[in-house]
mmCIF file of C-alpha atoms in Angstrom:
data_model
loop_
_atom_site.group_PDB
_atom_site.id
_atom_site.type_symbol
_atom_site.label_atom_id
_atom_site.label_comp_id
_atom_site.label_asym_id
_atom_site.label_seq_id
_atom_site.Cartn_x
_atom_site.Cartn_y
_atom_site.Cartn_z
ATOM 1 C CA MET V 18 103.314 77.691 158.305
ATOM 2 C CA VAL V 19 105.174 79.040 155.438
ATOM 3 C CA GLY V 20 105.344 82.639 156.199
ATOM 4 C CA PRO V 21 104.585 85.972 153.723
ATOM 5 C CA LEU V 22 107.056 85.869 150.473
ATOM 6 C CA PRO V 23 109.922 88.353 151.715
ATOM 7 C CA ARG V 24 109.984 92.028 149.904
ATOM 8 C CA ILE V 25 113.055 93.258 148.174
ATOM 9 C CA ARG V 26 113.759 97.075 148.983
ATOM 10 C CA PHE V 27 113.873 99.044 145.861
ATOM 11 C CA PRO V 28 115.273 102.508 145.172
ATOM 12 C CA ALA V 29 112.186 105.233 145.574
ATOM 13 C CA SER V 30 112.795 105.771 141.868
ATOM 14 C CA PHE V 31 112.156 101.854 140.734
ATOM 15 C CA PRO V 32 108.897 100.942 142.682
ATOM 16 C CA PRO V 33 108.499 96.961 143.775
ATOM 17 C CA MET V 34 106.327 94.778 141.603
ATOM 18 C CA PRO V 35 103.098 93.881 142.973
ATOM 19 C CA ASP V 36 102.619 90.443 145.006
ATOM 20 C CA LYS V 37 99.724 89.821 142.781
ATOM 21 C CA PRO V 38 100.303 89.589 138.755
ATOM 22 C CA SER V 39 98.196 91.997 136.739
ATOM 23 C CA ARG V 40 97.636 92.394 133.316
ATOM 24 C CA PRO V 41 99.640 95.558 132.428
ATOM 25 C CA VAL V 42 98.224 97.855 129.662
ATOM 26 C CA VAL V 43 100.712 99.941 127.546
ATOM 27 C CA HIS V 44 98.808 103.568 126.941
ATOM 28 C CA ILE V 45 100.502 105.830 124.331
ATOM 29 C CA GLU V 46 99.731 109.266 124.090
ATOM 30 C CA TYR V 47 101.561 112.512 122.808
ATOM 31 C CA PRO V 48 102.778 114.923 124.819
ATOM 32 C CA ASP V 49 101.053 118.302 125.448
ATOM 33 C CA TRP V 50 102.806 120.098 122.835
ATOM 34 C CA VAL V 51 102.420 118.598 119.911
ATOM 35 C CA ASP V 52 99.268 120.442 118.626
ATOM 36 C CA SER V 53 101.262 123.747 119.123
ATOM 37 C CA VAL V 54 104.265 122.267 116.551
ATOM 38 C CA VAL V 55 101.835 120.389 113.774
ATOM 39 C CA ASP V 56 99.401 122.237 111.665
ATOM 40 C CA TRP V 57 96.827 119.127 111.106
ATOM 41 C CA ASN V 58 94.825 121.579 108.351
ATOM 42 C CA ARG V 59 97.667 122.852 106.076
ATOM 43 C CA ALA V 60 99.370 120.502 103.181
ATOM 44 C CA TYR V 61 103.079 120.701 103.915
ATOM 45 C CA VAL V 62 104.000 120.046 99.993
ATOM 46 C CA SER V 63 107.493 119.858 99.691
ATOM 47 C CA ASP V 64 110.187 117.506 100.626
ATOM 48 C CA GLU V 65 111.843 120.254 103.050
ATOM 49 C CA ASP V 66 108.811 121.335 104.582
ATOM 50 C CA ARG V 67 108.077 117.448 105.761
ATOM 51 C CA MET V 68 111.177 117.184 107.204
ATOM 52 C CA ARG V 69 111.406 120.644 108.880
ATOM 53 C CA LEU V 70 108.560 119.124 110.792
ATOM 54 C CA ALA V 71 110.160 116.236 111.611
ATOM 55 C CA ILE V 72 113.002 118.259 112.896
ATOM 56 C CA ASP V 73 110.539 120.478 114.665
ATOM 57 C CA VAL V 74 108.977 117.910 116.934
ATOM 58 C CA ALA V 75 112.876 116.367 117.491
ATOM 59 C CA ARG V 76 113.681 119.981 118.812
ATOM 60 C CA GLU V 77 110.617 120.482 120.878
ATOM 61 C CA ASN V 78 111.280 117.202 122.608
ATOM 62 C CA VAL V 79 114.364 118.133 123.696
ATOM 63 C CA LEU V 80 113.385 121.607 124.931
ATOM 64 C CA ARG V 81 110.245 120.558 126.731
ATOM 65 C CA GLY V 82 112.378 117.611 128.395
ATOM 66 C CA THR V 83 109.832 115.121 126.969
ATOM 67 C CA GLY V 84 112.199 113.150 125.200
ATOM 68 C CA GLY V 85 115.040 111.965 123.200
ATOM 69 C CA PRO V 86 116.438 114.194 120.158
ATOM 70 C CA PHE V 87 114.333 112.386 117.521
ATOM 71 C CA GLY V 88 111.147 112.854 115.658
ATOM 72 C CA ALA V 89 109.113 111.719 112.757
ATOM 73 C CA ALA V 90 106.324 112.321 110.866
ATOM 74 C CA VAL V 91 103.910 110.255 108.547
ATOM 75 C CA PHE V 92 102.584 112.189 105.296
ATOM 76 C CA GLU V 93 99.874 111.280 102.987
ATOM 77 C CA ALA V 94 102.190 111.433 99.654
ATOM 78 C CA GLU V 95 100.027 113.404 97.685
ATOM 79 C CA SER V 96 98.305 115.767 99.408
ATOM 80 C CA GLY V 97 100.793 116.774 101.695
ATOM 81 C CA ARG V 98 98.618 116.124 105.097
ATOM 82 C CA ALA V 99 100.192 115.321 108.247
ATOM 83 C CA VAL V 100 98.582 111.989 109.514
ATOM 84 C CA SER V 101 100.969 111.347 112.242
ATOM 85 C CA VAL V 102 104.127 112.638 114.126
ATOM 86 C CA GLY V 103 106.292 110.796 116.408
ATOM 87 C CA MET V 104 108.659 111.578 119.142
ATOM 88 C CA ASN V 105 111.168 109.541 121.009
ATOM 89 C CA SER V 106 109.190 108.426 124.155
ATOM 90 C CA VAL V 107 111.371 105.709 125.577
ATOM 91 C CA VAL V 108 112.214 107.521 128.796
ATOM 92 C CA ARG V 109 108.985 109.238 128.932
ATOM 93 C CA LEU V 110 107.003 106.214 128.770
ATOM 94 C CA ASN V 111 109.244 103.439 130.033
ATOM 95 C CA ASN V 112 109.028 101.860 126.823
ATOM 96 C CA CYS V 113 112.278 101.012 124.879
ATOM 97 C CA ALA V 114 110.332 100.534 121.699
ATOM 98 C CA LEU V 115 108.881 104.228 121.589
ATOM 99 C CA HIS V 116 111.336 105.343 119.386
ATOM 100 C CA GLY V 117 110.090 108.498 116.999
ATOM 101 C CA GLU V 118 109.552 106.126 114.205
ATOM 102 C CA MET V 119 107.409 103.653 115.887
ATOM 103 C CA VAL V 120 105.267 106.190 117.532
ATOM 104 C CA ALA V 121 104.757 107.978 114.314
ATOM 105 C CA PHE V 122 103.998 104.368 112.558
ATOM 106 C CA MET V 123 101.440 103.136 115.743
ATOM 107 C CA MET V 124 99.610 106.865 115.727
ATOM 108 C CA ALA V 125 99.438 106.695 111.714
ATOM 109 C CA GLN V 126 97.630 103.381 111.749
ATOM 110 C CA GLN V 127 95.107 103.963 114.198
ATOM 111 C CA ARG V 128 94.132 107.234 112.856
ATOM 112 C CA VAL V 129 93.623 105.605 109.462
ATOM 113 C CA ARG V 130 92.158 102.314 111.439
ATOM 114 C CA SER V 131 94.364 100.111 109.668
ATOM 115 C CA PHE V 132 97.401 97.999 110.552
ATOM 116 C CA THR V 133 99.518 98.902 107.263
ATOM 117 C CA LEU V 134 99.463 102.358 105.632
ATOM 118 C CA ASN V 135 99.236 100.302 102.252
ATOM 119 C CA ALA V 136 95.825 99.010 102.525
ATOM 120 C CA PRO V 137 93.756 98.963 99.485
ATOM 121 C CA GLY V 138 91.365 102.552 99.344
ATOM 122 C CA LEU V 139 94.470 104.268 101.023
ATOM 123 C CA PRO V 140 96.534 107.153 100.087
ATOM 124 C CA GLU V 141 100.175 106.261 99.641
ATOM 125 C CA HIS V 142 102.111 106.980 102.767
ATOM 126 C CA HIS V 143 105.987 108.339 103.112
ATOM 127 C CA LEU V 144 108.141 108.819 106.619
ATOM 128 C CA TYR V 145 110.166 111.341 107.284
ATOM 129 C CA THR V 146 112.325 111.122 110.206
ATOM 130 C CA SER V 147 114.996 113.800 111.501
ATOM 131 C CA CYS V 148 117.658 111.128 111.841
ATOM 132 C CA GLU V 149 118.632 107.702 110.074
ATOM 133 C CA PRO V 150 116.237 104.667 111.523
ATOM 134 C CA CYS V 151 117.979 102.235 113.935
ATOM 135 C CA ALA V 152 117.616 98.628 113.292
ATOM 136 C CA MET V 153 114.576 98.291 114.800
ATOM 137 C CA CYS V 154 112.575 101.332 113.352
ATOM 138 C CA LEU V 155 113.937 100.164 109.653
ATOM 139 C CA GLY V 156 112.707 96.816 110.194
ATOM 140 C CA ALA V 157 109.152 98.229 111.429
ATOM 141 C CA THR V 158 109.028 100.264 107.923
ATOM 142 C CA LEU V 159 108.921 96.876 106.146
ATOM 143 C CA TRP V 160 105.481 96.420 107.423
ATOM 144 C CA SER V 161 104.114 99.949 108.013
ATOM 145 C CA GLY V 162 102.812 100.480 104.614
ATOM 146 C CA VAL V 163 104.968 103.359 104.105
ATOM 147 C CA ARG V 164 106.132 103.617 100.478
ATOM 148 C CA ARG V 165 109.326 106.010 100.893
ATOM 149 C CA VAL V 166 111.621 107.097 104.290
ATOM 150 C CA VAL V 167 113.522 110.159 103.956
ATOM 151 C CA TYR V 168 115.728 111.087 106.592
ATOM 152 C CA GLY V 169 117.858 114.006 108.003
ATOM 153 C CA ALA V 170 120.343 112.963 110.194
ATOM 154 C CA ALA V 171 122.842 109.961 109.746
ATOM 155 C CA ARG V 172 123.567 106.824 111.912
ATOM 156 C CA GLU V 173 126.922 108.287 112.584
ATOM 157 C CA ASP V 174 126.185 111.772 113.750
ATOM 158 C CA ALA V 175 123.660 109.800 116.426
ATOM 159 C CA SER V 176 126.578 107.486 117.018
ATOM 160 C CA LEU V 177 128.748 110.865 118.521
ATOM 161 C CA LEU V 178 126.422 110.864 121.038
ATOM 162 C CA ASN V 179 126.729 107.273 122.042
ATOM 163 C CA PHE V 180 123.511 106.237 120.823
ATOM 164 C CA GLU V 181 123.362 102.214 119.769
ATOM 165 C CA GLU V 182 121.836 101.996 115.893
ATOM 166 C CA GLY V 183 122.132 98.277 115.737
ATOM 167 C CA PRO V 184 122.591 96.156 113.312
ATOM 168 C CA VAL V 185 121.749 98.197 109.965
ATOM 169 C CA PHE V 186 123.646 97.420 106.716
ATOM 170 C CA PRO V 187 123.823 98.310 103.191
ATOM 171 C CA GLU V 188 122.106 95.096 102.603
ATOM 172 C CA SER V 189 119.264 96.217 104.915
ATOM 173 C CA TYR V 190 118.391 98.981 102.619
ATOM 174 C CA ALA V 191 118.684 97.292 99.705
ATOM 175 C CA TYR V 192 116.341 94.633 101.030
ATOM 176 C CA LEU V 193 113.999 97.392 101.428
ATOM 177 C CA GLU V 194 114.566 99.077 98.262
ATOM 178 C CA ALA V 195 113.922 95.541 96.415
ATOM 179 C CA ARG V 196 110.306 95.492 97.818
ATOM 180 C CA GLY V 197 109.466 98.889 96.840
ATOM 181 C CA ILE V 198 110.312 101.299 99.501
ATOM 182 C CA GLN V 199 112.575 104.363 98.316
ATOM 183 C CA ILE V 200 114.998 105.840 100.311
ATOM 184 C CA GLU V 201 116.183 109.433 100.389
ATOM 185 C CA ARG V 202 119.035 110.249 102.568
ATOM 186 C CA ASN V 203 121.049 113.344 104.709
ATOM 187 C CA LEU V 204 117.619 116.139 103.717
ATOM 188 C CA LEU V 205 118.416 119.067 106.044
ATOM 189 C CA ARG V 206 121.148 116.989 107.822
ATOM 190 C CA ASP V 207 122.698 119.745 109.426
ATOM 191 C CA ASP V 208 119.441 121.413 110.849
ATOM 192 C CA ALA V 209 118.798 117.463 112.011
ATOM 193 C CA ARG V 210 122.240 117.380 113.395
ATOM 194 C CA ALA V 211 121.869 120.619 115.221
ATOM 195 C CA VAL V 212 119.090 118.667 117.443
ATOM 196 C CA LEU V 213 121.427 116.036 118.464
ATOM 197 C CA GLU V 214 123.727 119.119 119.760
ATOM 198 C CA LEU V 215 121.229 120.448 121.573
ATOM 199 C CA TYR V 216 120.584 117.209 123.349
ATOM 200 C CA ARG V 217 124.430 116.657 123.946
ATOM 201 C CA ALA V 218 124.672 120.132 125.613
ATOM 202 C CA ARG V 219 121.776 119.515 127.606
ATOM 203 C CA SER V 220 123.246 116.491 129.091
ATOM 204 C CA GLY V 221 120.414 114.537 127.627
ATOM 205 C CA LYS V 222 119.884 110.638 128.779
ATOM 206 C CA ILE V 223 121.511 108.532 126.430
ATOM 207 C CA TYR V 224 118.786 105.247 126.889
ATOM 208 C CA ASN V 225 120.674 101.910 125.064
ATOM 209 C CA GLY V 226 119.180 99.664 127.319
#
């Protein structure tokens, strides 16, 4: 008679897989502090106001120990209403896809109940992100439905912390621009870069895989 399968002993921080396969559920939610940073009722009128919110989200994520030094926000372009924010949640939620921009896209689409922010009847949406998008987030921008991307710190700023930003080329941006997505670079770069330096000073985890 064949006995039970042997168990592999894992470190305490990495629990063993269950013997019986389960159907995993991915649950994404904001950390508790979000409503203290975002004013959902105000109009964020200028580009600077909107970028400051993305940077504030990134900074709070570092100070609260809930994730990496990257924040993003999706706004209605004309009204300035904040539809969603996103903060890097890779380590907090054990999911490599949960960069700040990805969380912002997911939350915005849930809020407007559409898989694209460019659906008929919806206002135009713009993404503001505290740092230049990585390859994954830049690719997702194409399908997100946003019509404009504004970023603060540049990829070389993130690379100084040894974050891997992936294969992003001038052609990557040209591809998006050819499809009507505007790109604005280096807005409040020094402020955004300061959050990266804060993360470095606090010995934040580098989670490249």
